[in-house]
Amino acid sequence: MEGDIDRILLTSTQIHARVREVAAEIAETYRGDETELTIVPVLSGSIIFVADLIRELPVKMKIAMLQLSSYRGDTRGELRTLLDLVGDVSGRDVLVVDDILDSGQTIRHIKEDIETKNPRSLRTAVLLRKPDRAPADLHVDFVGFDIEDSFVVGYGLDYDDHYRNYPHIGVLKPDLTN
Ligand code: IMP
Ligand code: MG
């Protein structure tokens, strides 16, 4: 696995330090007794980020997972919902958590979908964002790191469902993604 990584962009130490900072920002936003937080992890890429993040969040919360079809590889396929455990979030404070904001299609689709369920508030958190690709009009509330426009794996992010367990975030060797 390590041999497939061209270079490390973010070490696990850097990631953990930043996840604690993001958790502090989120905790500040949702402090107060009337918060009814529902975390919506977007599977599968966010699993490691979410697991680390929520253990740093001393806020009462529910967790409701969501999985969309991956459109990578298909030439502009429709985004479909594969698993929807979100349920009734009307009146709740929803925080969608994803691994990476690339073209923004995924986050936009999820926001539109959850907005129809009348949450009290709806925010988004991503570990990574590629500013060169992310649409300027798509607001995300919490961002771990802005990164270069390279294909990255590790800490939950995959290529062909591999490398999610790699503890750092690294750029794959170019010949592997061709
Ligand atoms: P978007 O809809 O283009 O913003 O892409 C978001 C989804 O594409 C993420 O949830 C990831 O699953 C996947 N993705 C985008 N860029 C990368 C990458 O560099 N490495 C791994 N997965 C990625
Ligand atoms: Mg994903």
Coordinates of C-alpha atoms and ligand atoms in Angstrom, one line a residue:
M1 CA 0.0 0.0 0.0
E2 CA 2.7 2.5 1.0
G3 CA 4.5 1.8 -2.2
D4 CA 1.6 3.1 -4.2
I5 CA 1.8 6.6 -2.6
D6 CA 3.8 9.1 -4.5
R7 CA 4.1 11.7 -1.7
I8 CA 2.4 12.5 1.6
L9 CA 0.4 15.7 1.6
L10 CA -0.8 15.6 5.3
T11 CA 0.6 13.4 8.0
S12 CA -1.7 11.7 10.5
T13 CA -0.2 14.1 13.2
Q14 CA -1.2 17.1 11.1
I15 CA -4.6 15.7 10.4
H16 CA -5.3 15.0 14.1
A17 CA -4.3 18.4 15.2
R18 CA -6.5 20.1 12.7
V19 CA -9.5 17.8 13.4
R20 CA -9.3 18.9 17.0
E21 CA -9.4 22.6 15.9
V22 CA -12.4 22.0 13.6
A23 CA -14.2 20.1 16.4
A24 CA -13.6 23.2 18.6
E25 CA -15.2 25.5 15.9
I26 CA -18.1 23.1 15.6
A27 CA -18.6 22.8 19.3
E28 CA -18.7 26.6 19.6
T29 CA -21.3 26.8 16.9
Y30 CA -23.6 24.3 18.5
R31 CA -23.1 25.2 22.1
G32 CA -26.3 25.8 24.1
D33 CA -29.0 23.6 25.5
E34 CA -31.5 23.9 22.7
T35 CA -29.2 22.3 20.1
E36 CA -30.7 19.2 18.5
L37 CA -27.7 18.0 16.5
T38 CA -27.9 15.3 13.9
I39 CA -24.6 14.4 12.2
V40 CA -24.9 13.1 8.7
P41 CA -21.8 11.2 7.7
V42 CA -21.5 10.7 3.9
L43 CA -20.3 7.1 3.4
S44 CA -17.8 5.8 2.9
G45 CA -15.1 8.4 2.6
S46 CA -16.0 10.3 5.8
I47 CA -15.9 7.3 8.2
I48 CA -12.5 8.0 9.7
F49 CA -12.9 11.8 9.8
V50 CA -16.3 11.4 11.5
A51 CA -15.1 8.9 14.0
D52 CA -12.3 11.2 15.1
L53 CA -14.4 14.4 14.9
I54 CA -17.4 13.3 17.0
R55 CA -15.2 12.0 19.8
E56 CA -13.9 15.6 20.2
L57 CA -17.5 17.0 20.2
P58 CA -19.0 17.2 23.7
V59 CA -22.5 17.8 22.2
K60 CA -25.5 15.5 22.5
M61 CA -26.1 14.2 19.0
K62 CA -27.7 11.6 16.7
I63 CA -26.0 10.1 13.8
A64 CA -27.7 9.3 10.5
M65 CA -25.7 8.0 7.6
L66 CA -26.1 8.6 3.9
Q67 CA -24.4 7.0 0.9
L68 CA -24.5 8.2 -2.7
S69 CA -23.4 6.4 -5.8
S70 CA -20.0 7.3 -7.0
Y71 CA -20.0 8.9 -10.3
R72 CA -16.2 8.8 -10.7
G73 CA -15.4 6.8 -13.8
D74 CA -18.8 7.2 -15.4
T75 CA -18.9 10.1 -17.7
R76 CA -21.3 12.4 -15.9
G77 CA -23.7 9.8 -14.4
E78 CA -26.6 10.9 -12.2
L79 CA -25.9 11.0 -8.5
R80 CA -28.1 8.5 -6.8
T81 CA -28.8 7.9 -3.2
L82 CA -27.8 4.3 -2.3
L83 CA -28.5 4.4 1.5
D84 CA -30.6 7.0 3.3
L85 CA -30.8 6.7 7.1
V86 CA -31.4 10.4 7.6
G87 CA -35.1 10.1 8.4
D88 CA -37.1 12.9 10.0
V89 CA -34.8 15.8 10.7
S90 CA -37.5 18.5 10.8
G91 CA -36.6 21.1 13.5
R92 CA -33.1 19.5 14.0
D93 CA -29.7 21.0 13.5
V94 CA -28.1 19.0 10.7
L95 CA -24.4 18.8 10.1
V96 CA -23.4 17.0 6.9
V97 CA -19.8 15.6 7.1
D98 CA -18.0 14.5 3.9
D99 CA -14.3 13.7 3.2
I100 CA -13.7 16.1 0.3
L101 CA -15.2 18.9 -1.7
D102 CA -14.1 18.5 -5.2
S103 CA -16.6 19.6 -7.9
G104 CA -19.2 20.2 -5.2
Q105 CA -21.8 18.1 -6.9
T106 CA -22.2 15.7 -3.9
I107 CA -22.6 18.4 -1.2
R108 CA -24.9 20.5 -3.4
H109 CA -27.1 17.4 -4.0
I110 CA -27.2 16.5 -0.3
K111 CA -28.0 20.1 0.8
E112 CA -30.9 20.4 -1.6
D113 CA -32.2 17.0 -0.5
I114 CA -32.0 17.7 3.3
E115 CA -33.4 21.2 2.9
T116 CA -36.7 19.7 1.8
K117 CA -36.9 18.0 5.2
N118 CA -37.2 21.3 7.0
P119 CA -34.3 21.1 9.4
R120 CA -33.9 24.0 11.9
S121 CA -30.4 24.5 10.6
L122 CA -28.2 22.9 7.9
R123 CA -24.4 23.1 7.8
T124 CA -21.6 21.2 6.1
A125 CA -18.2 20.1 7.2
V126 CA -15.5 18.7 4.9
L127 CA -12.0 17.5 5.8
L128 CA -10.5 18.6 2.5
R129 CA -11.4 21.1 -0.2
K130 CA -9.8 21.6 -3.6
P131 CA -10.2 25.4 -4.1
D132 CA -9.2 25.2 -7.8
R133 CA -12.3 23.0 -8.4
A134 CA -14.9 24.0 -5.8
P135 CA -17.6 26.3 -7.2
A136 CA -17.4 29.8 -5.7
D137 CA -21.1 29.9 -4.9
L138 CA -21.1 26.7 -2.8
H139 CA -20.6 27.6 0.8
V140 CA -19.3 25.0 3.3
D141 CA -19.3 25.9 7.0
F142 CA -16.2 24.0 8.2
V143 CA -13.1 23.0 6.2
G144 CA -10.1 21.1 7.5
F145 CA -7.6 21.8 4.8
D146 CA -7.5 23.4 1.3
I147 CA -5.4 21.2 -0.9
E148 CA -3.9 21.2 -4.4
D149 CA -5.9 19.6 -7.2
S150 CA -4.4 16.1 -7.1
F151 CA -6.1 12.8 -6.5
V152 CA -5.5 11.9 -2.8
V153 CA -6.1 8.8 -0.7
G154 CA -5.9 7.8 2.9
Y155 CA -7.7 8.7 6.1
G156 CA -10.9 7.4 4.6
L157 CA -10.4 8.5 1.1
D158 CA -10.2 5.8 -1.5
Y159 CA -9.2 4.9 -5.0
D160 CA -11.3 2.0 -6.3
D161 CA -12.3 1.4 -2.6
H162 CA -8.7 0.9 -1.5
Y163 CA -6.3 2.9 0.7
R164 CA -9.0 4.1 3.1
N165 CA -7.0 2.7 6.0
Y166 CA -3.8 4.5 5.1
P167 CA -3.3 6.8 8.1
H168 CA -1.9 9.8 6.2
I169 CA -3.3 11.7 3.2
G170 CA -1.1 11.1 0.2
V171 CA -1.1 11.5 -3.6
L172 CA -1.3 8.3 -5.5
K173 CA 1.4 7.5 -8.0
P174 CA 0.1 8.8 -11.3
D175 CA 0.3 5.5 -13.2
L176 CA -2.1 3.9 -10.7
T177 CA -5.0 6.3 -11.5
N178 CA -4.7 5.9 -15.3
Ligands
IMP1 P1 -17.6 16.2 -5.7 O1 -19.0 15.8 -5.7 O2 -16.9 16.4 -7.0 O3 -17.3 17.3 -4.7 O4 -16.8 14.9 -5.1 C1 -16.9 14.5 -3.9 C2 -16.7 13.0 -3.8 O5 -15.8 12.5 -4.8 C3 -16.1 12.8 -2.5 O6 -17.0 12.4 -1.5 C4 -15.1 11.6 -2.8 O7 -15.7 10.4 -2.5 C5 -14.8 11.7 -4.2 N1 -13.4 12.4 -4.5 C6 -13.2 13.6 -5.0 N2 -11.9 13.9 -5.1 C7 -11.3 12.8 -4.5 C8 -9.9 12.5 -4.3 O8 -8.9 13.3 -4.5 N3 -9.6 11.3 -3.7 C9 -10.6 10.5 -3.3 N4 -11.9 10.7 -3.5 C10 -12.2 11.9 -4.1
MG2 MG -17.1 10.2 -0.8

